[in-house]
Short mmCIF file of N, CA and C in Angstrom, two decimals:
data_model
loop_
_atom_site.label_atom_id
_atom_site.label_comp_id
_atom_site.label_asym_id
_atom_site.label_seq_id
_atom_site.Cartn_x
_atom_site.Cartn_y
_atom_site.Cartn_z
N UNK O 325 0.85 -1.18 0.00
CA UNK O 325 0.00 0.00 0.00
C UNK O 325 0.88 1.24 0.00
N UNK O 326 0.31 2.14 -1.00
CA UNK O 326 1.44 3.38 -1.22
C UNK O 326 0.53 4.42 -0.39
N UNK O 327 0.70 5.45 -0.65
CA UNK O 327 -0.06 7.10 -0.67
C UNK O 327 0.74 8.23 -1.08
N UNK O 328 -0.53 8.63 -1.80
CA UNK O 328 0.13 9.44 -3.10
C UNK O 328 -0.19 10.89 -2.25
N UNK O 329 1.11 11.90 -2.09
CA UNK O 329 0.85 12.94 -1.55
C UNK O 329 0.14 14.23 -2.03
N UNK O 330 0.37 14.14 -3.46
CA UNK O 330 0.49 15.07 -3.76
C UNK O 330 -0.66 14.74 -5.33
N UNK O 331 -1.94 14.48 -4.80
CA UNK O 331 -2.50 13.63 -5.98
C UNK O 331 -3.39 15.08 -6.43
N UNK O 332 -3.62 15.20 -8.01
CA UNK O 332 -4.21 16.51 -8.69
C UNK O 332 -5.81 15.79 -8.92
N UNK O 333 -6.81 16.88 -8.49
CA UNK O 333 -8.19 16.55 -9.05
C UNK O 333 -8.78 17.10 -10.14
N UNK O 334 -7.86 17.85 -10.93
CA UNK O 334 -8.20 18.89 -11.80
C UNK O 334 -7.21 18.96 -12.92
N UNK O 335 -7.57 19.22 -14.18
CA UNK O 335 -6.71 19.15 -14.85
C UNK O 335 -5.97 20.84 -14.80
N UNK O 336 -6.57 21.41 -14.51
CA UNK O 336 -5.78 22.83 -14.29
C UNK O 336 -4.87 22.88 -13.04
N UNK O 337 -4.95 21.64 -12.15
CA UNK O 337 -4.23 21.81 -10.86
C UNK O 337 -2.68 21.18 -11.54
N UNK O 338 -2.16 21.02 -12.76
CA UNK O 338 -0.98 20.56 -13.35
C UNK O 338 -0.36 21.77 -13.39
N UNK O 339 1.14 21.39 -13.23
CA UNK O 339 1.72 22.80 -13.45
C UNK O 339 2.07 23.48 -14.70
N UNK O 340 2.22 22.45 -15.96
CA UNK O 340 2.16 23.01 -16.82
C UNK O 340 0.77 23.55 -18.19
N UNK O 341 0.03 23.54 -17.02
CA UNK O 341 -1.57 23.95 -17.80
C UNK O 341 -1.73 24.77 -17.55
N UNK O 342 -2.33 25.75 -18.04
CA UNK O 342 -3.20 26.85 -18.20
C UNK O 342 -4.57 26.86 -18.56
N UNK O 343 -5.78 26.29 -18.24
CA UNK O 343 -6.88 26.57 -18.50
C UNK O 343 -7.74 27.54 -18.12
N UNK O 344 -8.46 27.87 -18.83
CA UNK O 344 -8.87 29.59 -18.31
C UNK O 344 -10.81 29.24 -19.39
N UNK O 345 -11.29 29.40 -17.97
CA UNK O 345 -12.67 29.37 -18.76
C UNK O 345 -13.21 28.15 -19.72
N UNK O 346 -12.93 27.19 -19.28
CA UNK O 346 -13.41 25.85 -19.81
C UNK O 346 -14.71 25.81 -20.95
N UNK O 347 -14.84 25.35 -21.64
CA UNK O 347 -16.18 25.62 -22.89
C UNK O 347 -16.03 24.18 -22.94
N UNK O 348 -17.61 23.49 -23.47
CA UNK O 348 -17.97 22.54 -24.58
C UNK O 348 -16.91 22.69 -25.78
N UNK O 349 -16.39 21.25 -26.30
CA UNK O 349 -15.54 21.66 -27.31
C UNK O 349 -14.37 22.14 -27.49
N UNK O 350 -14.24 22.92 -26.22
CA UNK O 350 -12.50 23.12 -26.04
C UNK O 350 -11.50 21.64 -25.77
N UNK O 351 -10.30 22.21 -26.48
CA UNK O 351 -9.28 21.03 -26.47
C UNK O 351 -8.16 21.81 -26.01
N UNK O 352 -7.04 21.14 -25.64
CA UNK O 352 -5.36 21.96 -25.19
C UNK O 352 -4.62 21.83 -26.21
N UNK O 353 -3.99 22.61 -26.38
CA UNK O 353 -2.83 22.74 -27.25
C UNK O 353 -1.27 23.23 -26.35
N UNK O 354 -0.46 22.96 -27.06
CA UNK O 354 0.59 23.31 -26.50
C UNK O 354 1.25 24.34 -27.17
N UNK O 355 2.03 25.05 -25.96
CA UNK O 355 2.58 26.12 -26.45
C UNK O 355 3.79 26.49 -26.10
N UNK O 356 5.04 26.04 -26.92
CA UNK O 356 6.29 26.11 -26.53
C UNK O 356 6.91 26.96 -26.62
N UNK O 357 6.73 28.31 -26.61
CA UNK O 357 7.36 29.55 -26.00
C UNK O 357 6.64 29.76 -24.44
N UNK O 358 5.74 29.59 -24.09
CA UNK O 358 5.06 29.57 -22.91
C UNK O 358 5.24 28.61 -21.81
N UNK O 359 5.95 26.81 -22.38
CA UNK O 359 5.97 25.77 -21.99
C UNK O 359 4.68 25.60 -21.30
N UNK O 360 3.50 25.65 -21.62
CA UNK O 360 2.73 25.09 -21.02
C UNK O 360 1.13 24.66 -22.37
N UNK O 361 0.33 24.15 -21.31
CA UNK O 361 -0.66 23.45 -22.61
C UNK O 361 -1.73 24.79 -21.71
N UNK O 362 -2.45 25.16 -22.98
CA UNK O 362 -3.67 25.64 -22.97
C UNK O 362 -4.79 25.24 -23.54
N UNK O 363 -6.17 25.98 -23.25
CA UNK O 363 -7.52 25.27 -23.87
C UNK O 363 -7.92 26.39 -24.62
N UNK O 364 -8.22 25.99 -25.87
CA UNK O 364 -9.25 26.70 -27.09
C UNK O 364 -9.85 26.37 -28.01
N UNK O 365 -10.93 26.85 -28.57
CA UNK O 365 -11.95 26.52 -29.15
C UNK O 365 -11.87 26.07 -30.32
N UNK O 366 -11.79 24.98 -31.24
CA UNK O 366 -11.39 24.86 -32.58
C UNK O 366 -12.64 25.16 -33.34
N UNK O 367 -13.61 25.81 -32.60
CA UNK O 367 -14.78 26.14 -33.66
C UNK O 367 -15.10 27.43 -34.34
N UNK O 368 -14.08 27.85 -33.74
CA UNK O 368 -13.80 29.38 -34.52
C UNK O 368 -13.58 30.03 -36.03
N UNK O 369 -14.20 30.56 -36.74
CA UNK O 369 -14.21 30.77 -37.88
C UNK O 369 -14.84 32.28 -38.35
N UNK O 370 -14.07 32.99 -38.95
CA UNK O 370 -14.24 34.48 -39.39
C UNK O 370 -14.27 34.07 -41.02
N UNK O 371 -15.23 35.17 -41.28
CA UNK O 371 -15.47 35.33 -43.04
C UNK O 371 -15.55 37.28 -43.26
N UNK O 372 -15.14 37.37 -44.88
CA UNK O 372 -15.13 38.29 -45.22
C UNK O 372 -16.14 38.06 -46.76
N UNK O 373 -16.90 39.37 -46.85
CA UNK O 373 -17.26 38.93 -48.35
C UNK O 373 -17.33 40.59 -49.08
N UNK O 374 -17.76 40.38 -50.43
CA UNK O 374 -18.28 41.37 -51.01
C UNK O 374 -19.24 41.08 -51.31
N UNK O 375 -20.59 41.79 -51.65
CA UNK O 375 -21.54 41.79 -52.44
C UNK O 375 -21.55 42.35 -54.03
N UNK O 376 -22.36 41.74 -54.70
CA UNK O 376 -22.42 41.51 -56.14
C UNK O 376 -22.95 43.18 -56.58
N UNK O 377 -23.84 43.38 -55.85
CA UNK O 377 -24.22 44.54 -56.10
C UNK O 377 -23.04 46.28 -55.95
N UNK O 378 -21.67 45.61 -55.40
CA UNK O 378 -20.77 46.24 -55.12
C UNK O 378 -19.50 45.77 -55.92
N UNK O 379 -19.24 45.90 -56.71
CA UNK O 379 -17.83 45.12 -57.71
C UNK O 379 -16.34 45.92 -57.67
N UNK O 380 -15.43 45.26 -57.50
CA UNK O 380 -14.48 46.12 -57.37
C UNK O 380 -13.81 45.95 -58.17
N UNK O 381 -13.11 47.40 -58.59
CA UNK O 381 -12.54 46.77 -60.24
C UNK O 381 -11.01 46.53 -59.53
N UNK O 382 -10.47 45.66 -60.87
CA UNK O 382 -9.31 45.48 -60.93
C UNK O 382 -8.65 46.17 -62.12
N UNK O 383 -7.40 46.85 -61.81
CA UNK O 383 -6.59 47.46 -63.09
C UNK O 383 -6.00 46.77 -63.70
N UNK O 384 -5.31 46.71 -64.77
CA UNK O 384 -4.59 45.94 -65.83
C UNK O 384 -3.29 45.87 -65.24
N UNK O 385 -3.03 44.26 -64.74
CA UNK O 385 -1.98 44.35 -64.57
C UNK O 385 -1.39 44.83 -63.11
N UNK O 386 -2.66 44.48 -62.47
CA UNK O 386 -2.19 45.20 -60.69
C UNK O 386 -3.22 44.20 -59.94
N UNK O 387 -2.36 44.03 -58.55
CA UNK O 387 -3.25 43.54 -57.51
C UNK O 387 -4.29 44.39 -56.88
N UNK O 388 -5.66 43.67 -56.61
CA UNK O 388 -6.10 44.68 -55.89
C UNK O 388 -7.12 43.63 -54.79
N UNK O 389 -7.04 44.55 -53.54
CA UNK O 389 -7.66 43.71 -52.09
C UNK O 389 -9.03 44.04 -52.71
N UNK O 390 -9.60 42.98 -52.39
CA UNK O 390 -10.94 42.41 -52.26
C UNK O 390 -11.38 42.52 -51.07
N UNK O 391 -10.92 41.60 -50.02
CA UNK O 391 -11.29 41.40 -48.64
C UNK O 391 -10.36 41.03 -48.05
N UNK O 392 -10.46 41.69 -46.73
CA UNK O 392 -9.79 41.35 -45.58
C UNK O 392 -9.99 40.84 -44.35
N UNK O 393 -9.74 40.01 -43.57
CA UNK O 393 -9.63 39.73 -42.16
C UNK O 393 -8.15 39.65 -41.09
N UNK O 394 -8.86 40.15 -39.58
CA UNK O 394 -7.87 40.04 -38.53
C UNK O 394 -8.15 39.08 -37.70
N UNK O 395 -7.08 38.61 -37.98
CA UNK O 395 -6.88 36.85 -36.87
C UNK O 395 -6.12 36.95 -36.10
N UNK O 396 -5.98 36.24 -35.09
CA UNK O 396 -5.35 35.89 -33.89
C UNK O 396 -4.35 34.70 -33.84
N UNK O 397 -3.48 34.75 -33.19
CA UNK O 397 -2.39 33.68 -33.27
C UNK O 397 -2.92 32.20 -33.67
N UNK O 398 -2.75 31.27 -34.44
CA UNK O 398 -2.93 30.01 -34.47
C UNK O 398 -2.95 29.23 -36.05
N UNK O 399 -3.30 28.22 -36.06
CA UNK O 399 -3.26 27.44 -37.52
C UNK O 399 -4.22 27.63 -38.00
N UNK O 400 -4.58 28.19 -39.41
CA UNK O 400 -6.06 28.24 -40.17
C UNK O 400 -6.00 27.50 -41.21
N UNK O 401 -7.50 27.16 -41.61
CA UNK O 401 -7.57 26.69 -43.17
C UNK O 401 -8.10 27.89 -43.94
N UNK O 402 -7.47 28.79 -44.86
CA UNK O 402 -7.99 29.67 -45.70
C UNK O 402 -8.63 28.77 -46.75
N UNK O 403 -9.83 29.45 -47.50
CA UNK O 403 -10.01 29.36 -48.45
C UNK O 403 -10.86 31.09 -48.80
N UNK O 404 -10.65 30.85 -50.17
CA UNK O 404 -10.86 31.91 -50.93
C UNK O 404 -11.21 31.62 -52.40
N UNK O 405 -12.43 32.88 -52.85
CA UNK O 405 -13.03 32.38 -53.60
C UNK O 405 -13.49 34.03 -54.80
N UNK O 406 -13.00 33.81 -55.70
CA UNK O 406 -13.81 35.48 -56.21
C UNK O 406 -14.14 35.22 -57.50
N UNK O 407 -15.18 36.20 -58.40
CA UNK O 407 -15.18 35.98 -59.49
C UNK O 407 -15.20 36.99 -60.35
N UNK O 408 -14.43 37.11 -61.36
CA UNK O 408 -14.25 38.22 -62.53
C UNK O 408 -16.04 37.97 -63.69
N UNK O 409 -15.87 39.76 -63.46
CA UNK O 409 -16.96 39.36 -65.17
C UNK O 409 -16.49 38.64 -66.48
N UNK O 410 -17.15 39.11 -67.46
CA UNK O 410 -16.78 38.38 -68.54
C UNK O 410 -16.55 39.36 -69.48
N UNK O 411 -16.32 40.73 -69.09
CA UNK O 411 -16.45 41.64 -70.48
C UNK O 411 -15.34 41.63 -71.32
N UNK O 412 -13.92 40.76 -71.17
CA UNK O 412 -12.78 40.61 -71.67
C UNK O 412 -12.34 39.09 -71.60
N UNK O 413 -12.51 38.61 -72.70
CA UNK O 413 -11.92 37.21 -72.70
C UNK O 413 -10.03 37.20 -73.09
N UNK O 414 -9.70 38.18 -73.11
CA UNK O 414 -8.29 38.08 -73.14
C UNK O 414 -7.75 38.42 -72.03
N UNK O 415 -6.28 38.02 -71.80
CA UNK O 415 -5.22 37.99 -70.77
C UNK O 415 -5.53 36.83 -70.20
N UNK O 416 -5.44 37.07 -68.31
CA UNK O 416 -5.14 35.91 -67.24
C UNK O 416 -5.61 36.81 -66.13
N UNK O 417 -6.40 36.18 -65.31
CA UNK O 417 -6.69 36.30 -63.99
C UNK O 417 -5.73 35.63 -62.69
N UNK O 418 -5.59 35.99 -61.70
CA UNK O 418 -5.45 35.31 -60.73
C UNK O 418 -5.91 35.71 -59.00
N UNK O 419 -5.15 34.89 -58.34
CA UNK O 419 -6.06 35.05 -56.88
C UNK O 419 -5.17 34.81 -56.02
N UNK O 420 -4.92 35.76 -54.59
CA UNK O 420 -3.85 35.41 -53.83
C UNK O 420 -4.03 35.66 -52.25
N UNK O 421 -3.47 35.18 -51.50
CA UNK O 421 -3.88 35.06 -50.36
C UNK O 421 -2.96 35.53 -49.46
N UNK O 422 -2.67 36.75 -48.92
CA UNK O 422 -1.40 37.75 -48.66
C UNK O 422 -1.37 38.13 -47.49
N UNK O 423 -0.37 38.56 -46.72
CA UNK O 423 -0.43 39.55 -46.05
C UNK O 423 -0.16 41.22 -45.62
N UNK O 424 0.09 41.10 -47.22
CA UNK O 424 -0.13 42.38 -47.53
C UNK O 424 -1.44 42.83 -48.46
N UNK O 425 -2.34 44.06 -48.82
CA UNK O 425 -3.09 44.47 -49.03
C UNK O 425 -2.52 44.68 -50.64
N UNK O 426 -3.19 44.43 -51.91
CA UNK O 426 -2.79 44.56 -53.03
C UNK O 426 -1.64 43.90 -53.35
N UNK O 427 -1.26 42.93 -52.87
CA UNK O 427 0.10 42.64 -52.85
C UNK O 427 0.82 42.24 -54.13
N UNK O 428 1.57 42.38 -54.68
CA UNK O 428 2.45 42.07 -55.67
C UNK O 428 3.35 40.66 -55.68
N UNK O 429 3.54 40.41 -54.31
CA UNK O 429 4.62 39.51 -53.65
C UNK O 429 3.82 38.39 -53.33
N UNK O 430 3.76 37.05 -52.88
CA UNK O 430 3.16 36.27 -52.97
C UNK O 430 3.35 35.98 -51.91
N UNK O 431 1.92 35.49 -50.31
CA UNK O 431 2.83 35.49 -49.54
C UNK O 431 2.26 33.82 -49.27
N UNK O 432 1.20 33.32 -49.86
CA UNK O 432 0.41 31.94 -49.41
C UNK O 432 0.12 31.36 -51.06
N UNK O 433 -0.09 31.80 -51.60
CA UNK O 433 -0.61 31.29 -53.14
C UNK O 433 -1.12 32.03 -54.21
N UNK O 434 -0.56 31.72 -55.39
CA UNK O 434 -1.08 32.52 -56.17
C UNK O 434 -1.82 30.98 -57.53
N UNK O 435 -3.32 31.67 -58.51
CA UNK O 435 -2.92 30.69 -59.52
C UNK O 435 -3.53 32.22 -60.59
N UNK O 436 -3.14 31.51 -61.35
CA UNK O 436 -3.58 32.33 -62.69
C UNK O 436 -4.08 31.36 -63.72
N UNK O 437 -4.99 31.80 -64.44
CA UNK O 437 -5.89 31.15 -65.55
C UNK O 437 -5.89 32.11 -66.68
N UNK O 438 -5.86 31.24 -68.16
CA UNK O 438 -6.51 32.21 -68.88
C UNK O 438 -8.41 32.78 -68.69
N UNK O 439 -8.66 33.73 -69.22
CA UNK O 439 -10.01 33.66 -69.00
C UNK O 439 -11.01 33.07 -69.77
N UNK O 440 -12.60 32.78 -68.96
CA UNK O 440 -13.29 32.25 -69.80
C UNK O 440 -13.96 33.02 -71.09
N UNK O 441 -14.33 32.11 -71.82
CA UNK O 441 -14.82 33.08 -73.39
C UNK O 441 -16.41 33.16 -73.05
N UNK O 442 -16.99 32.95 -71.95
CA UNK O 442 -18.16 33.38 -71.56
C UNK O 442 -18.47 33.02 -70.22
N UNK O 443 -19.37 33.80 -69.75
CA UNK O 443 -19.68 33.77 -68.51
C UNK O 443 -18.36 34.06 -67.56
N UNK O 444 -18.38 33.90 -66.10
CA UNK O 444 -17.45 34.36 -65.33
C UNK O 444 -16.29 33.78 -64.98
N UNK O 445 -14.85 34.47 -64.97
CA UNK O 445 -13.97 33.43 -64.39
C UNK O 445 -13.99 33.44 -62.99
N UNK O 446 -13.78 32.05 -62.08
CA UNK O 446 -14.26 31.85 -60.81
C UNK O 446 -12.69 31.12 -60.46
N UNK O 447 -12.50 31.69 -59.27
CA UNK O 447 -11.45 30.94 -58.53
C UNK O 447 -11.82 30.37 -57.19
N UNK O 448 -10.75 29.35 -56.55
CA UNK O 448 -11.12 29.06 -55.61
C UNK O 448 -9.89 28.66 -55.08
N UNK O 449 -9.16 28.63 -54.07
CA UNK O 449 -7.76 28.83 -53.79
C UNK O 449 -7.54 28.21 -51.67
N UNK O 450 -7.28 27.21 -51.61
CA UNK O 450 -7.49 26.33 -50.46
C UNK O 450 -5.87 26.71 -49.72
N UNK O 451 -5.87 26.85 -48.42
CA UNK O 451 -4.18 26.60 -47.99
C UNK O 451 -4.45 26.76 -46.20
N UNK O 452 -3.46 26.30 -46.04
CA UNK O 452 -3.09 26.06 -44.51
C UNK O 452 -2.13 26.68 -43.78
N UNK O 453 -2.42 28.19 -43.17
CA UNK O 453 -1.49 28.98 -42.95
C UNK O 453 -1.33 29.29 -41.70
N UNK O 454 -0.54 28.87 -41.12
CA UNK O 454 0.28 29.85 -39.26
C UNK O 454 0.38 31.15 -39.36
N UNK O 455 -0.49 31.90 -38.49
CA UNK O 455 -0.43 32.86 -38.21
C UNK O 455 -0.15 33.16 -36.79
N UNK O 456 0.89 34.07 -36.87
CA UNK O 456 2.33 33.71 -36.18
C UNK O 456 1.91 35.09 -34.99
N UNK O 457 1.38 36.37 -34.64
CA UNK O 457 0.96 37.02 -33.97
C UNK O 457 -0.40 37.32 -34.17
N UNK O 458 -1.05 37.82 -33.17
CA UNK O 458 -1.85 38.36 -32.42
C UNK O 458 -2.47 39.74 -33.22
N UNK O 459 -3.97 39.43 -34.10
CA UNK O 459 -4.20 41.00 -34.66
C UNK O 459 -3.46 40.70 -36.12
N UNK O 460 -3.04 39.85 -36.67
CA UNK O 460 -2.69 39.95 -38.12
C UNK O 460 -3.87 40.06 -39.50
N UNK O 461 -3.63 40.79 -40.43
CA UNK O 461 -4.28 40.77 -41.36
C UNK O 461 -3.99 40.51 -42.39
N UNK O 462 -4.79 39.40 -42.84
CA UNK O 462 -4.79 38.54 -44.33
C UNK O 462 -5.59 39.50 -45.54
N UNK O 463 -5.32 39.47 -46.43
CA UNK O 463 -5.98 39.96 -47.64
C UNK O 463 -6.07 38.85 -48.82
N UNK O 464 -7.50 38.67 -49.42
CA UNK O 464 -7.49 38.11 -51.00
C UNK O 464 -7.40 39.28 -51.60
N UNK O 465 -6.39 38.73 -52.65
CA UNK O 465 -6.11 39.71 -53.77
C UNK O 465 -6.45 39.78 -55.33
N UNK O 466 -6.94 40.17 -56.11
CA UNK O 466 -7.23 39.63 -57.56
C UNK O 466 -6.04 40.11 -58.60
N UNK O 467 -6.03 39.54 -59.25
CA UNK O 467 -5.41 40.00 -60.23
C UNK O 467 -5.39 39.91 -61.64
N UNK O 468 -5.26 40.70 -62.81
CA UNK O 468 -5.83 40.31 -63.67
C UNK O 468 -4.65 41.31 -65.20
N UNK O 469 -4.68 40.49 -66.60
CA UNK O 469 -3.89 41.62 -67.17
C UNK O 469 -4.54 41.41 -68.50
N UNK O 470 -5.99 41.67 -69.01
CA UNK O 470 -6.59 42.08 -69.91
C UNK O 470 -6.40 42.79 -70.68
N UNK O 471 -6.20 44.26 -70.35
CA UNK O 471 -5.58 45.29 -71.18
C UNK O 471 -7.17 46.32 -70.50
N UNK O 472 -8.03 45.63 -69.94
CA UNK O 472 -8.81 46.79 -69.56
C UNK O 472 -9.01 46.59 -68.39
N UNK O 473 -9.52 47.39 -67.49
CA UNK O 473 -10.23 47.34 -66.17
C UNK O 473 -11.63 46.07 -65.93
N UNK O 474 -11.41 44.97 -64.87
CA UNK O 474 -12.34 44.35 -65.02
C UNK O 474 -12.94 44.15 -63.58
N UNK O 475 -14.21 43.66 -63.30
CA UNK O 475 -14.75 44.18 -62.09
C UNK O 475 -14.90 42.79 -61.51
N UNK O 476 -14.39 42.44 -60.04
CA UNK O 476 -14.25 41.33 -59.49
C UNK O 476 -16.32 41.32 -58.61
N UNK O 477 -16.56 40.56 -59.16
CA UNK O 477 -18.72 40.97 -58.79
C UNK O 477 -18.50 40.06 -57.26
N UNK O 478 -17.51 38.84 -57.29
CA UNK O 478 -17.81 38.69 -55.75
C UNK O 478 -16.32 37.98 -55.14
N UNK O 479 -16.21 38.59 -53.79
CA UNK O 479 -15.27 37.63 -52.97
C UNK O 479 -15.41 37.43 -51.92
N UNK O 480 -14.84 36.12 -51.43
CA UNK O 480 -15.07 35.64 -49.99
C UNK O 480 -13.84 35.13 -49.88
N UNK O 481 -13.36 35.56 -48.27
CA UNK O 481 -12.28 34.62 -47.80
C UNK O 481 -12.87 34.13 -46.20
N UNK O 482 -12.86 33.10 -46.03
CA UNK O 482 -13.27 32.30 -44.97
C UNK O 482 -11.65 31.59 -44.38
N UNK O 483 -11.72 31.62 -42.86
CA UNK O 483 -10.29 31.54 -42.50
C UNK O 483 -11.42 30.33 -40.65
N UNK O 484 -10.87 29.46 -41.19
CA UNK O 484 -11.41 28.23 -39.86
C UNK O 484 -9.96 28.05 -39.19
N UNK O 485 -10.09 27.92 -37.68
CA UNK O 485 -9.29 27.36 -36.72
C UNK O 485 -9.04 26.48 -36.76
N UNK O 486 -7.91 25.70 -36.59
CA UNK O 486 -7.73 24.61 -36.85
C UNK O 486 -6.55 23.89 -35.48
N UNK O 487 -6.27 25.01 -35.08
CA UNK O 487 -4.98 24.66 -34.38
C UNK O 487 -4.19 25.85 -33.44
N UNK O 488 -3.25 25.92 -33.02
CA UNK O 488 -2.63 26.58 -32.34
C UNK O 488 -1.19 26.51 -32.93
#
């Protein structure tokens, strides 16, 4: 027969936990600048959109922000989604997922397509990105080099928790 002195009834009574405000659905993650495990919600999910009735043009040959969101430290699944009119079936479109606003530089993905010869070109652009501080902002970007100005009628970027 032993006895355990020093026995924990709680998972927050560990020394390397941090739980703060317990929820349905919360899980721990670890956090090795902190050395310790914390609890958060993996059901978290922010969206950005435009409406159709609002189009934003794009210039020939330049990035331009669509939408933006501010996230908080942890692992996301971006996806992103926009669509060009059809009034120019020449050049290439593309779509990018940045952290800069208009960005030129690529900072998560870029694709480019030629365009369609009717109806709209539509992208859709999937990735798995660490976001590394607290308050960061992502931008979808369009891009396009027609030779004229073309009007992006809709975008969405949806950014799900996934992780820490």
């Amino acid at each position: 027969l032993r006895a355990i002195s020093d026995a924990r009834t709680s998972i927050s009574d560990i020394d390397d936990v941090n739980v703060s405000s317990p929820a349905d659905g919360n899980v721990l993650a670890y956090d090795g600048t902190l050395g310790k495990w914390f609890n958060f919600d993996l059901g978290f999910f922010d969206y950005a959109a435009t409406a159709s009735a609002n189009p934003i043009t794009c210039a020939n040959s330049t990035y331009t922000e669509c939408v933006n969101l501010t996230l908080d430290k942890g692992l996301y699944i971006f996806i992103g989604m926009l669509g060009f009119d059809s009034s120019s079936t020449t050049g290439t479109r593309g779509i990018n997922i940045s952290t800069n606003s208009a960005d030129t530089g690529i900072a998560a993905t870029r694709m480019t397509v030629n365009a369609c010869v009717s109806g709209q070109t539509r992208f859709q652009t999937v990735n798995v990105i660490k976001v590394n501080n607290d308050s960061s902002v992502y931008y979808l970007n369009a891009h396009q080099t027609s030779g004229a100005a073309l009007d992006v009628i809709y975008s969405r970027l949806l950014a799900v928790k996934i992780g820490m």
